[in-house]
PDB file of C-alpha atoms in Angstrom:
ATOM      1  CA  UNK A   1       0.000   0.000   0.000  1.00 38.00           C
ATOM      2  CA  UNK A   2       1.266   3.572  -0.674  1.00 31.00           C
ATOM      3  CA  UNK A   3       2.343   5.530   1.984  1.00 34.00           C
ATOM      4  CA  UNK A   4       0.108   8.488   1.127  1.00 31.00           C
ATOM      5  CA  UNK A   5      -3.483   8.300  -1.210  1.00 31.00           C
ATOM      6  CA  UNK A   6      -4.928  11.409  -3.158  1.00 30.00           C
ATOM      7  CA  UNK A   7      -8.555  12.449  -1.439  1.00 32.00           C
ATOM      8  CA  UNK A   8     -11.401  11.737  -3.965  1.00 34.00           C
ATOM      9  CA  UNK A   9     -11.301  15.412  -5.165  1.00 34.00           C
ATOM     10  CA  UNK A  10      -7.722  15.379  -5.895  1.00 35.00           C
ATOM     11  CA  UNK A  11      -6.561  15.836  -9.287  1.00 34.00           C
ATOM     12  CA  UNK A  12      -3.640  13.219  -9.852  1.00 34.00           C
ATOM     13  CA  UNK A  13      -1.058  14.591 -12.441  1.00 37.00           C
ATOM     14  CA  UNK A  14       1.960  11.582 -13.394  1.00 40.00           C
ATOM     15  CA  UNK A  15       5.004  13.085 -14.378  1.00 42.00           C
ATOM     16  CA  UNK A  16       6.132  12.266 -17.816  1.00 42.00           C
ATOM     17  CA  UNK A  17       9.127   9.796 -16.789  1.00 43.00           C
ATOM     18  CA  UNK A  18       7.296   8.224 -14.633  1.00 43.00           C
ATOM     19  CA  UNK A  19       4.534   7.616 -17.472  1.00 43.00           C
ATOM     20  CA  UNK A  20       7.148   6.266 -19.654  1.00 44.00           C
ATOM     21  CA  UNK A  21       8.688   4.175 -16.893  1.00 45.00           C
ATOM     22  CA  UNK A  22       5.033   2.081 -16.661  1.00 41.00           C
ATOM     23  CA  UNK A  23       4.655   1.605 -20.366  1.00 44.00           C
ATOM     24  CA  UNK A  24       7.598  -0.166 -20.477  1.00 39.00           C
ATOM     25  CA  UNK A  25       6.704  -1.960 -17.268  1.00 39.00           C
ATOM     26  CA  UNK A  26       3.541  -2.751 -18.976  1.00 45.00           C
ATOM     27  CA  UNK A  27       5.003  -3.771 -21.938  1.00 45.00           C
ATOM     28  CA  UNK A  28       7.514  -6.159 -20.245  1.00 37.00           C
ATOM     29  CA  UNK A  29       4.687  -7.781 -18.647  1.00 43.00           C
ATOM     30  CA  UNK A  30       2.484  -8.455 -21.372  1.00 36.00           C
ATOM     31  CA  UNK A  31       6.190 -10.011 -22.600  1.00 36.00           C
ATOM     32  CA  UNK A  32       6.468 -12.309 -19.478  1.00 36.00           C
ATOM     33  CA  UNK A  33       2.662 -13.117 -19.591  1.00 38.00           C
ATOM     34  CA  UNK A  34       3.111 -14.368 -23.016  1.00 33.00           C
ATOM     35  CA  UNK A  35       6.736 -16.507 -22.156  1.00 32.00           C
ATOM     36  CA  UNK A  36       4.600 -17.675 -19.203  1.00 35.00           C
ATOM     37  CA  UNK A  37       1.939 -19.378 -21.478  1.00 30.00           C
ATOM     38  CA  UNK A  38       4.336 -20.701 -23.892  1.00 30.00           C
ATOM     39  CA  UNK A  39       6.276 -21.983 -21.091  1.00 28.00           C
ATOM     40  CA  UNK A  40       3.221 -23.754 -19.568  1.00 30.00           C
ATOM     41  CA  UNK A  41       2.040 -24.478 -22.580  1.00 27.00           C
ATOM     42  CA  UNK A  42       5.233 -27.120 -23.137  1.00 26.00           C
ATOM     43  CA  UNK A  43       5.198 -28.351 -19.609  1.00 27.00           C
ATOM     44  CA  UNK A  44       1.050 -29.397 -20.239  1.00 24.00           C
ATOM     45  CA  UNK A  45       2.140 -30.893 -23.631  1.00 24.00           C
ATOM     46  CA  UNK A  46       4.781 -32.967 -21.594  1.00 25.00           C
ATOM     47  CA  UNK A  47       3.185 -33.720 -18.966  1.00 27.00           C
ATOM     48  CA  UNK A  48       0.248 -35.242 -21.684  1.00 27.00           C
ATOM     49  CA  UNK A  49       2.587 -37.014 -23.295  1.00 31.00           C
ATOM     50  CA  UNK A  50       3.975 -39.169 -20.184  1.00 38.00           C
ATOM     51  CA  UNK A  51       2.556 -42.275 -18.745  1.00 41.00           C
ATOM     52  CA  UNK A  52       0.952 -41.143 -15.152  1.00 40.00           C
ATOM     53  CA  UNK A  53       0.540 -43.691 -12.398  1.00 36.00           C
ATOM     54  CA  UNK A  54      -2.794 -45.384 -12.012  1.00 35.00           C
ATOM     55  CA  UNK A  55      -4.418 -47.918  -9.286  1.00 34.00           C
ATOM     56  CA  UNK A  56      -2.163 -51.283  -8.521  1.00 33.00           C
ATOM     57  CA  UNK A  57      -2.735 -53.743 -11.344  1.00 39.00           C
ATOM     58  CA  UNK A  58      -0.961 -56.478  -9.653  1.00 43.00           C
ATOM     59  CA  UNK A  59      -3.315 -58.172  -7.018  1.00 47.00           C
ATOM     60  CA  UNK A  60      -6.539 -56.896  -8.177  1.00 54.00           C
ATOM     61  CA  UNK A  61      -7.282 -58.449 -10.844  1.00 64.00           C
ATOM     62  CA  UNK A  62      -6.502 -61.649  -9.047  1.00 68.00           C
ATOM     63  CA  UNK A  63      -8.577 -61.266  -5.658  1.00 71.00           C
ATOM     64  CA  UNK A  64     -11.884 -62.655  -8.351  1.00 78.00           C
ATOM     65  CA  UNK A  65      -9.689 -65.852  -9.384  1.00 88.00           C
ATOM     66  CA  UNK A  66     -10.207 -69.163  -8.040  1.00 88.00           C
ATOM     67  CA  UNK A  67      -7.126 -70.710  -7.120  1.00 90.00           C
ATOM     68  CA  UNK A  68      -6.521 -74.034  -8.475  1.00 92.00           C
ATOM     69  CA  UNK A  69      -6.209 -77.174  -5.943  1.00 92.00           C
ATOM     70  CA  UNK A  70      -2.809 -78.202  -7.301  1.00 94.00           C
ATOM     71  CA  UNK A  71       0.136 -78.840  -5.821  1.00 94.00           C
ATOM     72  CA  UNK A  72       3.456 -77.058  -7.408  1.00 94.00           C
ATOM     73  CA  UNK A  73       5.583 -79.211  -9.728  1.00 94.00           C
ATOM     74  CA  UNK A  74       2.442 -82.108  -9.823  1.00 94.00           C
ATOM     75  CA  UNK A  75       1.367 -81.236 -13.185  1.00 95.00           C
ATOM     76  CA  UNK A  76       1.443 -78.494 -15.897  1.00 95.00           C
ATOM     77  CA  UNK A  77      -2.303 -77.017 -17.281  1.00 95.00           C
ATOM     78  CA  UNK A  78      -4.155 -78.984 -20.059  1.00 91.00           C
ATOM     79  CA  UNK A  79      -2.738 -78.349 -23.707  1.00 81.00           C
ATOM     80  CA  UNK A  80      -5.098 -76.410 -26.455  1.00 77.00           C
ATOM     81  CA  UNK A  81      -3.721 -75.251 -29.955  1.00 77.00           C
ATOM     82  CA  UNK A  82      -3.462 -72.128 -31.762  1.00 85.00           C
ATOM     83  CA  UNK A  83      -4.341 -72.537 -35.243  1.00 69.00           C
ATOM     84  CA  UNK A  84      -2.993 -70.328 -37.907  1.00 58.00           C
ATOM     85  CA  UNK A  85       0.259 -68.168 -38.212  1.00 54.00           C
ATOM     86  CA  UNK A  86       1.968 -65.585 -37.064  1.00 51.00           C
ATOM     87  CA  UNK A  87       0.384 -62.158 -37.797  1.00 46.00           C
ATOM     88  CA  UNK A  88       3.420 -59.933 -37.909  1.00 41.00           C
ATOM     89  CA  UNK A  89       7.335 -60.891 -37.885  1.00 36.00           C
ATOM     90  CA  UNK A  90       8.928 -61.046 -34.284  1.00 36.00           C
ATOM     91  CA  UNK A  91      11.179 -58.095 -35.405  1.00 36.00           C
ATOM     92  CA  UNK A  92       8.659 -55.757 -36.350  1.00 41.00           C
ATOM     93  CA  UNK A  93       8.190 -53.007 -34.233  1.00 39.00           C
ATOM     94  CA  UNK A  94       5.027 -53.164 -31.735  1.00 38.00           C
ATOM     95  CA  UNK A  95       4.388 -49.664 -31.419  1.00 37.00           C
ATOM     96  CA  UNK A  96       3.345 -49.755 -34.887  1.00 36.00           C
ATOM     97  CA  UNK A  97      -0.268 -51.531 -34.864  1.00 37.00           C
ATOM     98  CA  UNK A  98       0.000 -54.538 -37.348  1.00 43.00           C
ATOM     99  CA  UNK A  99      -1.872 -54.450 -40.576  1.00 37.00           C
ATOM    100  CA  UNK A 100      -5.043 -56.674 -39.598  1.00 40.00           C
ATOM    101  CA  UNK A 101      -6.720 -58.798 -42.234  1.00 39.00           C
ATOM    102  CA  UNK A 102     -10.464 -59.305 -41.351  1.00 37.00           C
ATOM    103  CA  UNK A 103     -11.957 -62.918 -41.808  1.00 38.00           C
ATOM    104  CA  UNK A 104      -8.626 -63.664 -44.062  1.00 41.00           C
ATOM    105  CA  UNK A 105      -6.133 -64.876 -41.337  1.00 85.00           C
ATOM    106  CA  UNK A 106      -6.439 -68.074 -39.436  1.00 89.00           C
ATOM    107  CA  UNK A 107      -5.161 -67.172 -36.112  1.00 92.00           C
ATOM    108  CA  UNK A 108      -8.111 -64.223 -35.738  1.00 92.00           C
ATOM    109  CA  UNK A 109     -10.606 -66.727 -36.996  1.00 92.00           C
ATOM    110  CA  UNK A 110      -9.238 -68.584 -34.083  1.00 94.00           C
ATOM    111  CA  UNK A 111      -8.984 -65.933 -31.599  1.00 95.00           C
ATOM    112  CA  UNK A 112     -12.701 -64.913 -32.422  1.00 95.00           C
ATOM    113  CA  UNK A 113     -13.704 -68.348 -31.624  1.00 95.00           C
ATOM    114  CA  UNK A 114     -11.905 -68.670 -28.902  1.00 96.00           C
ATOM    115  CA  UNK A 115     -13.161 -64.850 -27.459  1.00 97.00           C
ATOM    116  CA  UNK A 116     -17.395 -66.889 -27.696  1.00 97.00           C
ATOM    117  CA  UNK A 117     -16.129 -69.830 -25.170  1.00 96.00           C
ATOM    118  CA  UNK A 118     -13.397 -68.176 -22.757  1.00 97.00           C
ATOM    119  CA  UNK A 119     -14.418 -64.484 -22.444  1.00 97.00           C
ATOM    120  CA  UNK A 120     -11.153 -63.256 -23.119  1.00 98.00           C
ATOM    121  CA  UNK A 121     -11.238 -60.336 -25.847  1.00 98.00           C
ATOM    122  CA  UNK A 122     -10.605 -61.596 -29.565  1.00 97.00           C
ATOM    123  CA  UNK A 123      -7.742 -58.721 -29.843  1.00 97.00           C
ATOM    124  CA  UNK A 124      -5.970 -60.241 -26.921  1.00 98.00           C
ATOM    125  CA  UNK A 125      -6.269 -63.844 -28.067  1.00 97.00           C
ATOM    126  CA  UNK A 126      -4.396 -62.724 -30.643  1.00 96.00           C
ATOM    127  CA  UNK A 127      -1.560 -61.673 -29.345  1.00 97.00           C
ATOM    128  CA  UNK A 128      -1.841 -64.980 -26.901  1.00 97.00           C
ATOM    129  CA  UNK A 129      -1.496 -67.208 -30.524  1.00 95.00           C
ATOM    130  CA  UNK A 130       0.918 -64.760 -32.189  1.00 95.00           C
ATOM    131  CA  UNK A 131       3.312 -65.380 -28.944  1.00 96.00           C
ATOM    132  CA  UNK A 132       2.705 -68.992 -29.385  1.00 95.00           C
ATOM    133  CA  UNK A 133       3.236 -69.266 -32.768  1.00 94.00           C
ATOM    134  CA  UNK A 134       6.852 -67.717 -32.984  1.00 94.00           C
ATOM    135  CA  UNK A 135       7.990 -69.379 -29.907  1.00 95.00           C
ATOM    136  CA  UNK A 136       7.396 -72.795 -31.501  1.00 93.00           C
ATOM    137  CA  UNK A 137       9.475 -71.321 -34.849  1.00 93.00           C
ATOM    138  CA  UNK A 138      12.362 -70.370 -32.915  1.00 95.00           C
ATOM    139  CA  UNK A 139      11.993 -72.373 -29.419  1.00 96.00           C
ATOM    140  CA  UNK A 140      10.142 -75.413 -30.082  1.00 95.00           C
ATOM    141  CA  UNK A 141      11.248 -77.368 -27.197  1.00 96.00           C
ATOM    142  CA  UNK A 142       9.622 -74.348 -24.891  1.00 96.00           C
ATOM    143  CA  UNK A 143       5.863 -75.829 -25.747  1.00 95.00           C
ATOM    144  CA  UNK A 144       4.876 -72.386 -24.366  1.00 96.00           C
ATOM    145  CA  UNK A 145       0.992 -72.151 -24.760  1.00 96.00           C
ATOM    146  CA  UNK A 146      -1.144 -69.329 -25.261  1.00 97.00           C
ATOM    147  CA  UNK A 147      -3.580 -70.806 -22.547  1.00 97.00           C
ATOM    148  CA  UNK A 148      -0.759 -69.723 -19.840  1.00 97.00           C
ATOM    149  CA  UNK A 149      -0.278 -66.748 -21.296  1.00 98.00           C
ATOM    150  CA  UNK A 150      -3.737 -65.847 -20.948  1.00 98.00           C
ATOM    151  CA  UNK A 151      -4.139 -66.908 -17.626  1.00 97.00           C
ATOM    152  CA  UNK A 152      -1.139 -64.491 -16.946  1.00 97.00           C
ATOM    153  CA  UNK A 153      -2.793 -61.272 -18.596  1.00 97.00           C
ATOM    154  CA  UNK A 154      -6.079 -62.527 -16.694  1.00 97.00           C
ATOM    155  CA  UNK A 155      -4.422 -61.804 -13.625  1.00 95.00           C
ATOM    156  CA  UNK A 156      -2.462 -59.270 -14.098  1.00 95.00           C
ATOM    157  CA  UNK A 157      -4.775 -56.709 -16.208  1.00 95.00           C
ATOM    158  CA  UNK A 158      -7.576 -58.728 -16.966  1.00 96.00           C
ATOM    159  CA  UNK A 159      -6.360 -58.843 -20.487  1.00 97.00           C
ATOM    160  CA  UNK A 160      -5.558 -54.913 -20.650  1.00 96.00           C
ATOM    161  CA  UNK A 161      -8.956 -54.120 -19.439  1.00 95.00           C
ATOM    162  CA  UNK A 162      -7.898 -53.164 -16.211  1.00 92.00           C
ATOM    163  CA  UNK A 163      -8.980 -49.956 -14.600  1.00 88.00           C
ATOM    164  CA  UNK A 164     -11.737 -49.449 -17.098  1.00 90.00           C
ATOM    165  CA  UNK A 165      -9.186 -50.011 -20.093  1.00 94.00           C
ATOM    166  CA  UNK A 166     -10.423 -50.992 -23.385  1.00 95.00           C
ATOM    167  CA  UNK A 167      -8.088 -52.659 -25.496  1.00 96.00           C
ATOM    168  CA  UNK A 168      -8.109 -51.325 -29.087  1.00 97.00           C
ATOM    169  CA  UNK A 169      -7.514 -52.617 -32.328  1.00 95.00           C
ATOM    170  CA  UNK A 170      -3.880 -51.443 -32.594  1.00 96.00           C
ATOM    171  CA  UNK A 171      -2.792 -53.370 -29.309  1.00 97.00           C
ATOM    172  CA  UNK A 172      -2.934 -50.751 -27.311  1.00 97.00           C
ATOM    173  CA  UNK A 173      -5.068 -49.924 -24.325  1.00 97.00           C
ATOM    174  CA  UNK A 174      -7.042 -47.269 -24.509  1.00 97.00           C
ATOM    175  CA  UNK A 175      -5.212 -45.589 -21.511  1.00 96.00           C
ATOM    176  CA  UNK A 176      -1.768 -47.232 -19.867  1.00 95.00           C
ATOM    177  CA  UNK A 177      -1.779 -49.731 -17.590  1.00 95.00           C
ATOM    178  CA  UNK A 178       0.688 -48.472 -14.476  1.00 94.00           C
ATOM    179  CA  UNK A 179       1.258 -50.470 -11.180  1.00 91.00           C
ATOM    180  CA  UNK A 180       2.028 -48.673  -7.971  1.00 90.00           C
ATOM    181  CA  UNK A 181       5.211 -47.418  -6.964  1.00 93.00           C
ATOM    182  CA  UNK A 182       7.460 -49.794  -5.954  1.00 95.00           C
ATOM    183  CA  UNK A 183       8.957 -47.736  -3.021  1.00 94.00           C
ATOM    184  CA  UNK A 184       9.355 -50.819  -0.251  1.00 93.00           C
ATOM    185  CA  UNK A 185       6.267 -50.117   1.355  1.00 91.00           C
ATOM    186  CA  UNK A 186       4.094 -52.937   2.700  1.00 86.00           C
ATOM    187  CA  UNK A 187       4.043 -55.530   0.707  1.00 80.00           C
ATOM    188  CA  UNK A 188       5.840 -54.325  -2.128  1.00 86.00           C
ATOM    189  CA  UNK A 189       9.135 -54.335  -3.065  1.00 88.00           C
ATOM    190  CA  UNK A 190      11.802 -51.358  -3.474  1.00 94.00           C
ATOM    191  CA  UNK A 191      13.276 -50.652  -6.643  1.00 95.00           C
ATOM    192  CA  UNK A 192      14.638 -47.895  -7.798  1.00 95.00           C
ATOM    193  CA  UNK A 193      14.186 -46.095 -10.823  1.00 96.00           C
ATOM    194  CA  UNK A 194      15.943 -47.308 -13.788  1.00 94.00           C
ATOM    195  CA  UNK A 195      13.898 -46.019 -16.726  1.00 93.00           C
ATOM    196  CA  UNK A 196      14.175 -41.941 -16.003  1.00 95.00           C
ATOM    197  CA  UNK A 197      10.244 -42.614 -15.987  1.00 94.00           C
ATOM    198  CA  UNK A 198       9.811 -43.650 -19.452  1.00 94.00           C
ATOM    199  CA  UNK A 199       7.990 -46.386 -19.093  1.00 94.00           C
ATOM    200  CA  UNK A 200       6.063 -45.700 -16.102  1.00 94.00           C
ATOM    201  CA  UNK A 201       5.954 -41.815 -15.768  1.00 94.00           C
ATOM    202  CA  UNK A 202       7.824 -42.436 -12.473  1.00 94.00           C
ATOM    203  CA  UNK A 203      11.334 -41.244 -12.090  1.00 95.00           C
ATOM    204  CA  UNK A 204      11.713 -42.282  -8.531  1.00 96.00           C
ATOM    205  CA  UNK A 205      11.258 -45.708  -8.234  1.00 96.00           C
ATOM    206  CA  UNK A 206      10.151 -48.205 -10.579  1.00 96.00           C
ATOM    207  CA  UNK A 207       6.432 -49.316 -11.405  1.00 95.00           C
ATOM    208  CA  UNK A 208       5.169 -52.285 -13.120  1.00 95.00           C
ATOM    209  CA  UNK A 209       3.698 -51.194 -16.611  1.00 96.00           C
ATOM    210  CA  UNK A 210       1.323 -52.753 -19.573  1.00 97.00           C
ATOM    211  CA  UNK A 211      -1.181 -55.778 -19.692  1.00 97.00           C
ATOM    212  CA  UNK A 212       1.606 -58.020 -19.007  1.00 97.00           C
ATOM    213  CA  UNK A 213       3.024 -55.992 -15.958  1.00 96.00           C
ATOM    214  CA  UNK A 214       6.651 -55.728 -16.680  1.00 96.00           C
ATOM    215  CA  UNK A 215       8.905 -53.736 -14.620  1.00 95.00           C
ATOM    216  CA  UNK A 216      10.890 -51.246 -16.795  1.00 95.00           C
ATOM    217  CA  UNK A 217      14.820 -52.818 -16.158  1.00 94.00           C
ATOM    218  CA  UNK A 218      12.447 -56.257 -17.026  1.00 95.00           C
ATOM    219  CA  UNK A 219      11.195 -55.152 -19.972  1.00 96.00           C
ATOM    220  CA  UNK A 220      14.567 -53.804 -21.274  1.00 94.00           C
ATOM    221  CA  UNK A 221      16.244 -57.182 -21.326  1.00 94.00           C
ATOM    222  CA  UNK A 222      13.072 -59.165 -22.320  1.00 96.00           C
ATOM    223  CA  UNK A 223      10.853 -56.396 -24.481  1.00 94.00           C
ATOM    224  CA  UNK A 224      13.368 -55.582 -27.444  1.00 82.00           C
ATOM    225  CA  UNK A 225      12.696 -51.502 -26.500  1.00 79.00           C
ATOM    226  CA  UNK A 226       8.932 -51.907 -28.159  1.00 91.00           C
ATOM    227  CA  UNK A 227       6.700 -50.410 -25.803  1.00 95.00           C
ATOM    228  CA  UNK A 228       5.032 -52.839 -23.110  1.00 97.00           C
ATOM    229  CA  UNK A 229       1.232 -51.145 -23.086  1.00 97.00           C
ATOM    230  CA  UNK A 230       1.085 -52.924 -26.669  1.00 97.00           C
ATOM    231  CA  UNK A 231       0.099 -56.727 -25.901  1.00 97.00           C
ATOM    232  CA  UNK A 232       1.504 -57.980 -29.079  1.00 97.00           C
ATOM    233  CA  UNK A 233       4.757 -57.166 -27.659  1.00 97.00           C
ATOM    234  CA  UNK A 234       4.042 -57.717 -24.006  1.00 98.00           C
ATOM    235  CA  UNK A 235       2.851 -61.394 -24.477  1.00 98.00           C
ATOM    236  CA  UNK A 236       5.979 -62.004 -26.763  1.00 97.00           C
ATOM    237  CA  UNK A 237       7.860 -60.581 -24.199  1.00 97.00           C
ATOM    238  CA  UNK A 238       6.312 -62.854 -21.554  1.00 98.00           C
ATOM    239  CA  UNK A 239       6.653 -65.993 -23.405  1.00 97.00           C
ATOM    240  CA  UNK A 240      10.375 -65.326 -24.038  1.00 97.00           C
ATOM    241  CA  UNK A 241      11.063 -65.148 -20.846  1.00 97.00           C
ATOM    242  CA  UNK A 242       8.837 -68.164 -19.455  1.00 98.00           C
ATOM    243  CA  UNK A 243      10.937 -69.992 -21.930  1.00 97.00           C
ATOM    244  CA  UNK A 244      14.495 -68.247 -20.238  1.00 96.00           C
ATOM    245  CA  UNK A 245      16.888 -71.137 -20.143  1.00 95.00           C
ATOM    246  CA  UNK A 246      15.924 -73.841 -22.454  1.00 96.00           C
ATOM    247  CA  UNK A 247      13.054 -74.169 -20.253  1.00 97.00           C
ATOM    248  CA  UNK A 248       9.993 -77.139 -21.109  1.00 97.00           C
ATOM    249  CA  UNK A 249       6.712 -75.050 -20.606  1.00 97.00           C
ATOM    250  CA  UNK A 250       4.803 -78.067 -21.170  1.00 95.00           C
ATOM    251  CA  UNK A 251       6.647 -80.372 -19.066  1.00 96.00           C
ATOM    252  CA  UNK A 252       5.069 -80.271 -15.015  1.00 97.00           C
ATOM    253  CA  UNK A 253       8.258 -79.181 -13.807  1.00 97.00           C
ATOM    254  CA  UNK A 254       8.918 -76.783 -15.910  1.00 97.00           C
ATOM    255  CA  UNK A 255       5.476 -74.923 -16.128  1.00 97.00           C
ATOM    256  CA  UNK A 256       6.215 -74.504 -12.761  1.00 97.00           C
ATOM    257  CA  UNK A 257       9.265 -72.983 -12.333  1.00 97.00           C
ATOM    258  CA  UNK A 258       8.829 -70.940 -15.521  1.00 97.00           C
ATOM    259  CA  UNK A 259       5.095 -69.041 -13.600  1.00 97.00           C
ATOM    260  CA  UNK A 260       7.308 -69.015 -10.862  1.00 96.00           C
ATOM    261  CA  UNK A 261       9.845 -67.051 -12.047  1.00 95.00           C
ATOM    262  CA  UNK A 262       7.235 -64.735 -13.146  1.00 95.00           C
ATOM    263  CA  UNK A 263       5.652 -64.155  -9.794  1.00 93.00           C
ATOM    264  CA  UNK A 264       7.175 -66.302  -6.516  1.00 91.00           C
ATOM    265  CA  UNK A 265       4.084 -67.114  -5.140  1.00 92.00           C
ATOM    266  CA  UNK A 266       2.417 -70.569  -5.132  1.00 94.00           C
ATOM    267  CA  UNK A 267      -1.148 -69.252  -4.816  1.00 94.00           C
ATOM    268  CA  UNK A 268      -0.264 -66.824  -8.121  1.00 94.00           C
ATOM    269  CA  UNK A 269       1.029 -70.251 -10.054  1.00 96.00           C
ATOM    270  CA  UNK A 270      -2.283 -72.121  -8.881  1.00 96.00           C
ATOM    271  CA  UNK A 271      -4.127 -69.299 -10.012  1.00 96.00           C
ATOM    272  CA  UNK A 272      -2.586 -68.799 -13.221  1.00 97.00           C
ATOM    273  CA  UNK A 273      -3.056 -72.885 -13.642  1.00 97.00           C
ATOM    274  CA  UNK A 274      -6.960 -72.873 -12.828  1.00 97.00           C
ATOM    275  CA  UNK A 275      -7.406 -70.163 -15.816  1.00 97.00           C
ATOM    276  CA  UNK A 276      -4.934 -72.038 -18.473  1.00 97.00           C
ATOM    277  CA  UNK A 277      -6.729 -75.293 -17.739  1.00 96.00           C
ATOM    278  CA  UNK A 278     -10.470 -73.845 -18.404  1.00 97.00           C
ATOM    279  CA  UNK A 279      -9.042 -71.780 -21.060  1.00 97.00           C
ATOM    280  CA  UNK A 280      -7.399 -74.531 -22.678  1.00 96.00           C
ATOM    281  CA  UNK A 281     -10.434 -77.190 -22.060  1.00 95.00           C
ATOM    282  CA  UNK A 282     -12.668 -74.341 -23.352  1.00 95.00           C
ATOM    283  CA  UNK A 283     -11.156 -74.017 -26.868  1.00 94.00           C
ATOM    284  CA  UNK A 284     -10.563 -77.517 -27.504  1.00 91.00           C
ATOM    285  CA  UNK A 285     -14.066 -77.630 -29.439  1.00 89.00           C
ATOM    286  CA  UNK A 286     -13.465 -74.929 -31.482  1.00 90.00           C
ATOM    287  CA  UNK A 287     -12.147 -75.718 -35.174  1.00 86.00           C
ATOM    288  CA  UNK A 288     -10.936 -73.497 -37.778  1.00 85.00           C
ATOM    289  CA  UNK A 289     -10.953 -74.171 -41.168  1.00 69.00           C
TER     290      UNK A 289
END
């Protein structure tokens, strides 16, 4: 507040430096108002452009799933096949959605078969086969099945639905899957950032990210730098590294240790067997031709 104010009947007179002095005050604002915007107007576009956190996607999903009254290492899930081929080369890049061919391409004649008797979405069934398919080209002794895949994206993101997700045509959910921060709290483990937040928008710690739930330094080694929202890529991802080590998926012993490895937890591996049994029962009546 001034020290002194002009009475109402005052004439107020401002001398002419001191007029010139606010213009270019008033200019110089209107100059910083204008930086100020522009400035904002790049940290909004950033801040759009980068994954945010959202709700845990790793137990949720799974609190609705039965767990399956099987002991570990007694038995691996019932076998179902994928019929068709592979929709897109292993080396094509997943953040580019593949070029689908409606009603001309085995495996989604499959998958949309499959989608009537399981309940998992035709898109994701897809990727399920596709993952399949080019592990039995270049790891046949794996046996990985799609069945365990999808009882893997069941739990962990219902399939990329989780959260009120809708997975689109291109892969992609329709916004990104992001698991909590993984700080050490209860319950969770601590691990520090190692992605800058790329992946998961956090550049603290570390958050699991996509349908398939990687952790970033996971997805590094396993995801070939596509980006893990994109379930193409995820569940190729995943079935690569089920199959780590010359690993049998379709042996007892090694369906075991390869769900295992995924999650150390022998209600997660029952749970994930319950859904790739049914699945896998499920789509044994369904024939493409």
């Amino acid at each position: 507040m001034p020290a002194t104010e002009p009475a109402d009947n005052d004439e107020v007179t401002t001398p002419p430096r001191r007029a010139a002095g606010l213009a270019v005050l008033g200019r110089l604002g209107i100059v910083f108002a204008v930086l100020t915007l522009a400035v904002a107007g790049v940290w909004i576009t950033s801040r759009v452009s980068t994954p945010t956190a959202s709700p845990t996607t790793t137990e949720i999903p799974a609190l609705q799933v039965q767990a399956a009254d099987v002991q570990p290492g007694s038995s691996a899930p019932v076998g179902a096949t994928v019929e068709g081929d592979p929709v897109a080369s292993t080396q094509q890049p997943a953040q580019q959605p593949q070029q689908q061919q409606p009603g001309g391409n085995l495996l989604q004649k499959w998958a949309a078969k499959v989608a009537d008797v399981t309940g998992i979405p035709a898109r994701a069934l897809v990727a399920y086969g596709n993952a399949e398919l080019a592990l039995r080209d270049t790891q046949p002794k794996c046996r990985i099945s799609w069945a365990t895949l999808a009882g893997i994206g069941r739990i962990e993101s219902n399939h990329g639905q989780y959260g009120g997700a809708v997975l689109l045509d291109n892969g992609m959910p329709s916004k990104p899957i992001i698991g909590v921060p993984l700080d050490g709290s209860a319950g969770v483990r601590a691990i520090p950032d190692t992605d800058g937040g790329r992946f998961d928008g956090d550049p603290t710690v570390d958050r699991a990210v996509g349908p398939m739930q990687f952790i970033p330094s996971t997805w590094v080694k396993w995801g070939g730098g596509y980006n893990p929202q994109q379930i193409d890529a995820a569940a190729l991802a995943a079935a690569k590294y089920l199959c780590a080590g010359g690993r049998d998926m379709g042996s007892a012993q090694g369906w075991w240790a390869g769900v295992m490895s995924y999650n150390n937890s022998v209600e997660y591996g029952q749970k994930v067997f319950g859904l790739a049994d049914s699945y896998a029962k499920a789509a044994q009546v369904v024939k493409v031709s």
